[in-house]
Tab-separated table of N, CA, C and O in Angstrom:
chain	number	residue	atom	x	y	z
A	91	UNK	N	-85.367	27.045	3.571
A	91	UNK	CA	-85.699	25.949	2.697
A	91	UNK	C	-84.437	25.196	2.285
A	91	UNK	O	-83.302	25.660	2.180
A	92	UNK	N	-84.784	24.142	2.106
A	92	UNK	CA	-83.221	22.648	1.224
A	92	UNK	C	-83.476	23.642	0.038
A	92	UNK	O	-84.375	24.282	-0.507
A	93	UNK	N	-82.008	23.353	-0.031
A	93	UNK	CA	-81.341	24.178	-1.711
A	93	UNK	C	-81.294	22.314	-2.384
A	93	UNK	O	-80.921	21.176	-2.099
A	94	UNK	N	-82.136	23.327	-3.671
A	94	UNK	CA	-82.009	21.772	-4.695
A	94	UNK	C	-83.066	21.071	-4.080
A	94	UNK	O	-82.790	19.881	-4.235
A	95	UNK	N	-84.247	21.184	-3.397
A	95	UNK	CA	-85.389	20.797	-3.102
A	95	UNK	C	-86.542	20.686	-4.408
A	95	UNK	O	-86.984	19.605	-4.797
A	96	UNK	N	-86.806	21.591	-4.806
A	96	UNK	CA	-88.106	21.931	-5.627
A	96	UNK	C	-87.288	21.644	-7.711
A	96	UNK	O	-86.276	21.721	-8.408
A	97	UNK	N	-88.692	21.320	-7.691
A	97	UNK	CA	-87.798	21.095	-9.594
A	97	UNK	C	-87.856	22.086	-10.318
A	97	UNK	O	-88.784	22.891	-10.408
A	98	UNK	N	-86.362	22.066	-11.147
A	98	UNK	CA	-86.236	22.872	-11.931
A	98	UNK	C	-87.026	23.809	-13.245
A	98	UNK	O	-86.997	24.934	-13.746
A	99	UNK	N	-87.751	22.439	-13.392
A	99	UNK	CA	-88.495	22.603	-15.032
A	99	UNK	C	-89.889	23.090	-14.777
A	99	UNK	O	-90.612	22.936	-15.762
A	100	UNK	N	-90.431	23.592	-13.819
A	100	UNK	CA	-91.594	24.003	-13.416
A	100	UNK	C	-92.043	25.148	-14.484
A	100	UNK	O	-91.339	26.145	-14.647
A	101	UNK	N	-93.335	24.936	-15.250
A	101	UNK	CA	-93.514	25.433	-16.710
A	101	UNK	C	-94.834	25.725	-16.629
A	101	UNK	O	-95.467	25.395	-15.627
A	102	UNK	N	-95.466	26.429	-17.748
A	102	UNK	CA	-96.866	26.671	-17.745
A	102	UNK	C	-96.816	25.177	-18.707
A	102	UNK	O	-95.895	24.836	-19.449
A	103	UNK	N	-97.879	24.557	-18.482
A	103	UNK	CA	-98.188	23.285	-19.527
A	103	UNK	C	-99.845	23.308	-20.083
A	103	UNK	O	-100.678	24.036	-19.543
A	104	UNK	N	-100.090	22.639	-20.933
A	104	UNK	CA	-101.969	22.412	-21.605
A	104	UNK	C	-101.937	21.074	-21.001
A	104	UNK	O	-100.957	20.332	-21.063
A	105	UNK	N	-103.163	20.762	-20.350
A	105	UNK	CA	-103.598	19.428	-20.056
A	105	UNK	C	-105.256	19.705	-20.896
A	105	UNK	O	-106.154	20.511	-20.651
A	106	UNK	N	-105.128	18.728	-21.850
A	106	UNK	CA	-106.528	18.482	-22.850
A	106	UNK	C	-106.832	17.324	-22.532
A	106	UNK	O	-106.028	16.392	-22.539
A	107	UNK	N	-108.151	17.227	-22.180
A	107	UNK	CA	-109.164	16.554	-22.333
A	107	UNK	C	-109.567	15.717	-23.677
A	107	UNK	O	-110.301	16.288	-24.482
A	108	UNK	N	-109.231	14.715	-23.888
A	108	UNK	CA	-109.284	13.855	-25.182
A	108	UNK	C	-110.853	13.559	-25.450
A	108	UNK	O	-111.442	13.867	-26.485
A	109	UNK	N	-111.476	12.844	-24.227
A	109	UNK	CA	-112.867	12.721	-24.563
A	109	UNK	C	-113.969	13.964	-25.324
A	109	UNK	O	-114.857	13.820	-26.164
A	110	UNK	N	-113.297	15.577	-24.389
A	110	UNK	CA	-114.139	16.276	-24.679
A	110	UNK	C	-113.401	17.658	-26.040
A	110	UNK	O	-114.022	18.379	-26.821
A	111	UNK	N	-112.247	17.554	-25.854
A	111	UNK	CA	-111.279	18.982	-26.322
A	111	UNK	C	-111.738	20.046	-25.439
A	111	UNK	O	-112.133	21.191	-25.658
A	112	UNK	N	-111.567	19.298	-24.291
A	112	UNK	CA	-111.345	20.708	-23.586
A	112	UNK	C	-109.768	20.401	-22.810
A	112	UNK	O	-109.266	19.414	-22.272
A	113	UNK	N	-109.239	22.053	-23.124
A	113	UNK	CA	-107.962	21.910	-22.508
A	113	UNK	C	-107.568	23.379	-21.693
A	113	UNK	O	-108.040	24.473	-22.004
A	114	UNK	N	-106.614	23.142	-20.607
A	114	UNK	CA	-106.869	24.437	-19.791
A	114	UNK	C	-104.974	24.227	-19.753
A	114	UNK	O	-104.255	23.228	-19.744
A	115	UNK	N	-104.671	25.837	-19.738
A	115	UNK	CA	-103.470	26.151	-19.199
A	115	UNK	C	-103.150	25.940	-17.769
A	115	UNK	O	-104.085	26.220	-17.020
A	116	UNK	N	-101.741	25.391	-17.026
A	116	UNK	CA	-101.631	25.527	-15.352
A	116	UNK	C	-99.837	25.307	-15.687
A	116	UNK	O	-99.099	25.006	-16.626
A	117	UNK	N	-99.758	25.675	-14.259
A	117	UNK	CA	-97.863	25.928	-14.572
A	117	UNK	C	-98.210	23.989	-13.548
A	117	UNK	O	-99.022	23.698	-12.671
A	118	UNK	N	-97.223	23.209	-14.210
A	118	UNK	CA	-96.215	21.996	-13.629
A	118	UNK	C	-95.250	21.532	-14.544
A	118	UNK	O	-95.063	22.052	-15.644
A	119	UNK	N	-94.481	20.317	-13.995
A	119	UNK	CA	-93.401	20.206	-14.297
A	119	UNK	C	-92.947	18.785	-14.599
A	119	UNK	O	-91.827	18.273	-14.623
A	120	UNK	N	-94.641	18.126	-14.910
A	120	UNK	CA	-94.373	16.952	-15.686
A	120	UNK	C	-93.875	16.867	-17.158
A	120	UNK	O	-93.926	17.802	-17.958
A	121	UNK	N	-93.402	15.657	-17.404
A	121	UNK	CA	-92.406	15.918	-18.586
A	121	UNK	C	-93.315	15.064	-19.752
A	121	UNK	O	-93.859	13.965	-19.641
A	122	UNK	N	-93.270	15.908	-20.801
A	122	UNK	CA	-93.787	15.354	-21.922
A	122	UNK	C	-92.856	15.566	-23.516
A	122	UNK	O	-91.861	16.289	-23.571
A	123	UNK	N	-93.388	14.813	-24.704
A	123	UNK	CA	-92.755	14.870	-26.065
A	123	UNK	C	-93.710	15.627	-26.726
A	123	UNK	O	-93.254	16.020	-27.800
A	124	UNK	N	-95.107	16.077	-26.481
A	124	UNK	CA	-95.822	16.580	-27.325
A	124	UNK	C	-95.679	17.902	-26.824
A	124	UNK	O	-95.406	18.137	-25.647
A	125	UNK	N	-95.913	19.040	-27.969
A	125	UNK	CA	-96.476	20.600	-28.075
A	125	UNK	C	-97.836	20.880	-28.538
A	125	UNK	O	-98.467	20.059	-29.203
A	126	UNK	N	-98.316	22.063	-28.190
A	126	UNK	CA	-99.284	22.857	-28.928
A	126	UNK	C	-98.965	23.478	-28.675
A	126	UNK	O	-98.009	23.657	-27.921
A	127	UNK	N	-100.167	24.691	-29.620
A	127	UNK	CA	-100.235	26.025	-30.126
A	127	UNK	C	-101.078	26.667	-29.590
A	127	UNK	O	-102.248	26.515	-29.943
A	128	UNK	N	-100.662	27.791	-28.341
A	128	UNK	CA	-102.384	28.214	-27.346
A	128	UNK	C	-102.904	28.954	-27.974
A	128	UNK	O	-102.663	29.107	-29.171
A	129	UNK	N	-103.754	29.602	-27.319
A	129	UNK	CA	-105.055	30.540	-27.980
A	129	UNK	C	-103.668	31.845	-28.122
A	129	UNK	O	-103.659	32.548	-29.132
A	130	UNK	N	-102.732	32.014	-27.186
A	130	UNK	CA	-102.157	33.617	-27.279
A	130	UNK	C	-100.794	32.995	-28.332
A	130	UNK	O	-99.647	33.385	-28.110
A	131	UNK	N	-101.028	32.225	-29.213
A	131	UNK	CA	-99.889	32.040	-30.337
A	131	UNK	C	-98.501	31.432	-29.517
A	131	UNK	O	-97.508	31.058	-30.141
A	132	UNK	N	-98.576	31.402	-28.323
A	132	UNK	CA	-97.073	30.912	-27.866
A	132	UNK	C	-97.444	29.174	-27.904
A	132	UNK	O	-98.569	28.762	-28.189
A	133	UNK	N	-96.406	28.369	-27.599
A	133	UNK	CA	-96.173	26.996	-27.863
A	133	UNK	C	-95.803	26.351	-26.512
A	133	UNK	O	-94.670	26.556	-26.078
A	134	UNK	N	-96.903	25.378	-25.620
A	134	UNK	CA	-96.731	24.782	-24.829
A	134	UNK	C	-96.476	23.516	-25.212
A	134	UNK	O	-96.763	22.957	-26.271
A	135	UNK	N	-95.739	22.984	-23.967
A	135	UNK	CA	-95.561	20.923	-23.631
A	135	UNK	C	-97.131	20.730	-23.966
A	135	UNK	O	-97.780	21.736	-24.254
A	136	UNK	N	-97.602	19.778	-23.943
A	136	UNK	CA	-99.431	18.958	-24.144
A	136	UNK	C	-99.102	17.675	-23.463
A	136	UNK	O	-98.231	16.919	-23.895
A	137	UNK	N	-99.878	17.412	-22.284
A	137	UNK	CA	-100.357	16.453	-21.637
A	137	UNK	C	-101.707	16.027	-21.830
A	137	UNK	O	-102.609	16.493	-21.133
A	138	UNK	N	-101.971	14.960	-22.953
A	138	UNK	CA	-103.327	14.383	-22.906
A	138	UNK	C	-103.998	13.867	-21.976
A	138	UNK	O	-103.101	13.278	-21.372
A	139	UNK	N	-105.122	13.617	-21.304
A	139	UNK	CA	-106.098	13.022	-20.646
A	139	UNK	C	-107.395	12.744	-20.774
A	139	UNK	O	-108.307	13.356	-21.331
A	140	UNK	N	-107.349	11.513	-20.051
A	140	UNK	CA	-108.408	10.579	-20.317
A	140	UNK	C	-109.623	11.756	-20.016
A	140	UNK	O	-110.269	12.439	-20.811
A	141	UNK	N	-109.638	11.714	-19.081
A	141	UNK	CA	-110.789	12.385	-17.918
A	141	UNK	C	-110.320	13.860	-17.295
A	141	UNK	O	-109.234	14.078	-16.758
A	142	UNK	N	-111.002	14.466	-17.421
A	142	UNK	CA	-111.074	16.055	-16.180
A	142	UNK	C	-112.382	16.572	-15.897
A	142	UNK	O	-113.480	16.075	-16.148
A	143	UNK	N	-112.100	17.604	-15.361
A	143	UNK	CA	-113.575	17.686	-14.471
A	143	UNK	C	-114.607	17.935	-15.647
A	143	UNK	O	-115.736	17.622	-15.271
A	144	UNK	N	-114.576	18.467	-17.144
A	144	UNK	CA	-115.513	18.645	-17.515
A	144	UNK	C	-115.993	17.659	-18.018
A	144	UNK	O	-117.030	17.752	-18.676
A	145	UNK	N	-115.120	16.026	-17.761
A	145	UNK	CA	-115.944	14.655	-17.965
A	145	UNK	C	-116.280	13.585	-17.597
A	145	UNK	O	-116.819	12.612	-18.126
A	146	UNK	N	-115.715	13.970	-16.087
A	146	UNK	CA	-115.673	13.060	-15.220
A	146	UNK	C	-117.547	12.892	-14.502
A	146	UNK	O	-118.400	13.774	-14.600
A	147	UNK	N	-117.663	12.064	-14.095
A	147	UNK	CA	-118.899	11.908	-13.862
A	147	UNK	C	-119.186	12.178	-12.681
A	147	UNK	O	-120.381	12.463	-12.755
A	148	UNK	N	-118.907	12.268	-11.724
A	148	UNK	CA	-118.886	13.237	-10.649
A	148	UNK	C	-118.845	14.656	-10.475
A	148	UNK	O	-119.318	15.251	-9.506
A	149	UNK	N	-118.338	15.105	-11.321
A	149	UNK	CA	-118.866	16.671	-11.297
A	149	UNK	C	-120.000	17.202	-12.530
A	149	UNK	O	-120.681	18.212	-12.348
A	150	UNK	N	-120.097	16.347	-13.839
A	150	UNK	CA	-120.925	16.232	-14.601
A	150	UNK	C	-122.306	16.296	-14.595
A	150	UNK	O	-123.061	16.984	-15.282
A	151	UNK	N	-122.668	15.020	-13.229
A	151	UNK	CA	-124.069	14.707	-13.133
A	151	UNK	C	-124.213	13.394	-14.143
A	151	UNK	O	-125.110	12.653	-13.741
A	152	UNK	N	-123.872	13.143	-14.777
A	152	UNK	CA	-124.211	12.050	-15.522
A	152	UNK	C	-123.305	10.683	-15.209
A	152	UNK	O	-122.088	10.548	-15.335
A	153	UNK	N	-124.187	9.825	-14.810
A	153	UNK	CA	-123.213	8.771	-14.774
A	153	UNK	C	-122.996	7.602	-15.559
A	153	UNK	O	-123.359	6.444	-15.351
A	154	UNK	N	-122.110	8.274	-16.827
A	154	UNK	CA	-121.538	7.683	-18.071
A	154	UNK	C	-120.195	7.912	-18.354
A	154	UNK	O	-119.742	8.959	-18.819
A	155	UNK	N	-119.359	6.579	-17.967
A	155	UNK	CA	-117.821	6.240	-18.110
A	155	UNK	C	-117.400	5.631	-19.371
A	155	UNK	O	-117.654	4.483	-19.734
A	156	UNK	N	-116.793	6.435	-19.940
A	156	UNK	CA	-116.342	5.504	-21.246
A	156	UNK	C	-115.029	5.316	-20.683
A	156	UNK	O	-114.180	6.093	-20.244
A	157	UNK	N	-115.128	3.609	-20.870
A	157	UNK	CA	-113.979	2.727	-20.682
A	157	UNK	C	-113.152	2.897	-22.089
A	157	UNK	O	-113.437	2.031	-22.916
A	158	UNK	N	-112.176	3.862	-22.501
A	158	UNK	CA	-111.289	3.633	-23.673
A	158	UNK	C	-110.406	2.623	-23.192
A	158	UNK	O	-110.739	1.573	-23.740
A	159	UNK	N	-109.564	2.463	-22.526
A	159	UNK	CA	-108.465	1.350	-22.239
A	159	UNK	C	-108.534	-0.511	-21.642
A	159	UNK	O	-107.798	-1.472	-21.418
A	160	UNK	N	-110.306	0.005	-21.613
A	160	UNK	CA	-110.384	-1.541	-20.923
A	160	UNK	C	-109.692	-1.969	-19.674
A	160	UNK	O	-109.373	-3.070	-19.223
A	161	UNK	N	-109.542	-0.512	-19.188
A	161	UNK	CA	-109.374	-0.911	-17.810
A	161	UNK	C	-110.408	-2.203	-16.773
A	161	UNK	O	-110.023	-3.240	-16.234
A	162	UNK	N	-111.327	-1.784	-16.805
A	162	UNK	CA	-112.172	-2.358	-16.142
A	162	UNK	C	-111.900	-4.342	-16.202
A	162	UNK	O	-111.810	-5.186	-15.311
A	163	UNK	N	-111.865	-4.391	-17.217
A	163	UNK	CA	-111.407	-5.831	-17.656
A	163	UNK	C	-109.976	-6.100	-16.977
A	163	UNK	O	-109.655	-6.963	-16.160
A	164	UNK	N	-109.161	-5.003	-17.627
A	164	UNK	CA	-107.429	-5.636	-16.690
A	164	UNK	C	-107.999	-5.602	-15.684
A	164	UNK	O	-107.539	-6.622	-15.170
A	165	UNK	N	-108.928	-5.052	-14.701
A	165	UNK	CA	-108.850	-5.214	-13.357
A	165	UNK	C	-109.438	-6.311	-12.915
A	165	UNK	O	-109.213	-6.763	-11.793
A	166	UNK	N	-110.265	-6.855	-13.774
A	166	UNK	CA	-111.277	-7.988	-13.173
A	166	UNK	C	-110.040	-9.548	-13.516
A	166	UNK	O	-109.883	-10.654	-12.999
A	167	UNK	N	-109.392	-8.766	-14.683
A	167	UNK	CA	-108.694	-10.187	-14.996
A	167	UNK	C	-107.383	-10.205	-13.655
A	167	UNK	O	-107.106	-11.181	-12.957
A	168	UNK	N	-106.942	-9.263	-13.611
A	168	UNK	CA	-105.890	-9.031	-12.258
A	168	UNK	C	-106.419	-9.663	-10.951
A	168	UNK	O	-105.725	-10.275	-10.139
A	169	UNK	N	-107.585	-9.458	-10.875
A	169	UNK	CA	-107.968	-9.551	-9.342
A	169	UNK	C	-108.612	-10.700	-9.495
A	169	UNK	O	-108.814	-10.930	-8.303
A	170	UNK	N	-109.131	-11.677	-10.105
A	170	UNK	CA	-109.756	-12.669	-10.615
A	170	UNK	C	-109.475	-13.685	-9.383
A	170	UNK	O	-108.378	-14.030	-8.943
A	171	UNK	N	-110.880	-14.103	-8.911
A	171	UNK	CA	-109.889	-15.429	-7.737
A	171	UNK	C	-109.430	-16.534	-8.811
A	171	UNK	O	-109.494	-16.653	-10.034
A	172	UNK	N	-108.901	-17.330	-7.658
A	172	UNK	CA	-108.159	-18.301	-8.113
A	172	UNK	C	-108.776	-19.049	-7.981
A	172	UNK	O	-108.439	-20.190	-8.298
């Protein structure tokens, strides 16, 4: 393997689910400013998200998208003909 290939900071992190509070432990090595407090008392990084599988509508069954960011609009206004 290249030495100095793979990143250093590779961590257990929480990615929570904002829509639902659901949040699951996984080791990566994206970088964040926020912490929490897990279920076993130790203190992870916190990566919020919009969407994960327990709300995404494709694995749900229900097909109900809440637009929080108004995406849908930047896109129509972006792509808008001329």
């Amino acid at each position: 393997m290249k030495k100095d290939l793979h990143p250093s900071n590779y961590r257990l992190v929480v990615f929570k689910d904002m829509s639902n509070d659901y949040a699951f432990v996984t080791k990566s090595c994206v970088d964040t400013k926020e912490t929490i407090t897990w279920e076993d008392g130790n203190e992870y990084p916190l990566v919020k998200l919009e969407i994960s599988h327990t709300s995404h509508p494709f694995y749900t069954g229900k097909m109900k998208l809440v637009d929080t960011a108004g995406r849908i609009d930047k896109f129509r206004t972006r792509y808008n003909k001329k």
